[in-house]
PDB file of C-alpha atoms in Angstrom:
ATOM      1  CA  MET A   1     133.632-129.629 172.070  1.00  0.00           C
ATOM      2  CA  VAL A   2     135.791-127.153 173.665  1.00  0.00           C
ATOM      3  CA  SER A   3     138.223-129.751 174.817  1.00  0.00           C
ATOM      4  CA  ILE A   4     138.247-131.279 171.402  1.00  0.00           C
ATOM      5  CA  GLN A   5     139.166-127.863 169.661  1.00  0.00           C
ATOM      6  CA  TYR A   6     141.892-127.269 172.190  1.00  0.00           C
ATOM      7  CA  LYS A   7     143.100-131.120 171.517  1.00  0.00           C
ATOM      8  CA  GLU A   8     143.407-130.364 167.892  1.00  0.00           C
ATOM      9  CA  GLU A   9     145.239-127.326 167.981  1.00  0.00           C
ATOM     10  CA  SER A  10     147.561-128.908 170.544  1.00  0.00           C
ATOM     11  CA  MET A  11     148.289-131.364 168.080  1.00  0.00           C
ATOM     12  CA  PHE A  12     149.059-129.016 165.313  1.00  0.00           C
ATOM     13  CA  PHE A  13     151.138-127.306 167.280  1.00  0.00           C
ATOM     14  CA  MET A  14     153.345-130.212 168.421  1.00  0.00           C
ATOM     15  CA  LEU A  15     153.320-131.228 164.998  1.00  0.00           C
ATOM     16  CA  ALA A  16     154.630-128.032 163.550  1.00  0.00           C
ATOM     17  CA  PHE A  17     157.249-127.819 166.276  1.00  0.00           C
ATOM     18  CA  LEU A  18     158.192-131.694 165.479  1.00  0.00           C
ATOM     19  CA  ILE A  19     158.940-130.855 162.038  1.00  0.00           C
ATOM     20  CA  PHE A  20     160.466-127.443 162.578  1.00  0.00           C
ATOM     21  CA  THR A  21     162.681-129.742 165.159  1.00  0.00           C
ATOM     22  CA  ILE A  22     163.734-132.172 162.592  1.00  0.00           C
ATOM     23  CA  GLN A  23     164.514-129.754 160.198  1.00  0.00           C
ATOM     24  CA  GLU A  24     166.854-127.866 162.139  1.00  0.00           C
ATOM     25  CA  VAL A  25     168.914-131.473 163.125  1.00  0.00           C
ATOM     26  CA  LEU A  26     168.590-132.525 159.368  1.00  0.00           C
ATOM     27  CA  MET A  27     170.456-129.124 158.308  1.00  0.00           C
ATOM     28  CA  THR A  28     172.907-129.573 161.310  1.00  0.00           C
ATOM     29  CA  ILE A  29     173.765-132.952 160.071  1.00  0.00           C
ATOM     30  CA  TYR A  30     174.185-131.553 156.782  1.00  0.00           C
ATOM     31  CA  ASP A  31     176.522-128.730 157.660  1.00  0.00           C
ATOM     32  CA  LEU A  32     178.619-131.500 159.532  1.00  0.00           C
ATOM     33  CA  SER A  33     178.760-133.607 156.866  1.00  0.00           C
ATOM     34  CA  ASP A  34     179.588-131.154 153.846  1.00  0.00           C
ATOM     35  CA  PRO A  35     183.494-130.490 154.083  1.00  0.00           C
ATOM     36  CA  ARG A  36     182.700-127.328 152.007  1.00  0.00           C
ATOM     37  CA  SER A  37     180.944-125.416 154.852  1.00  0.00           C
ATOM     38  CA  LYS A  38     184.607-125.213 156.763  1.00  0.00           C
TER      39      LYS A  38
END
């Protein structure tokens, strides 16, 4: 039961980190493609 709990928390952390990383990448791409940002 402890291992399952740990696994679920690990999955949630990985998912949150993945979403954060994707968001950062998308924002960077959007800034590079926006001519008004310069």
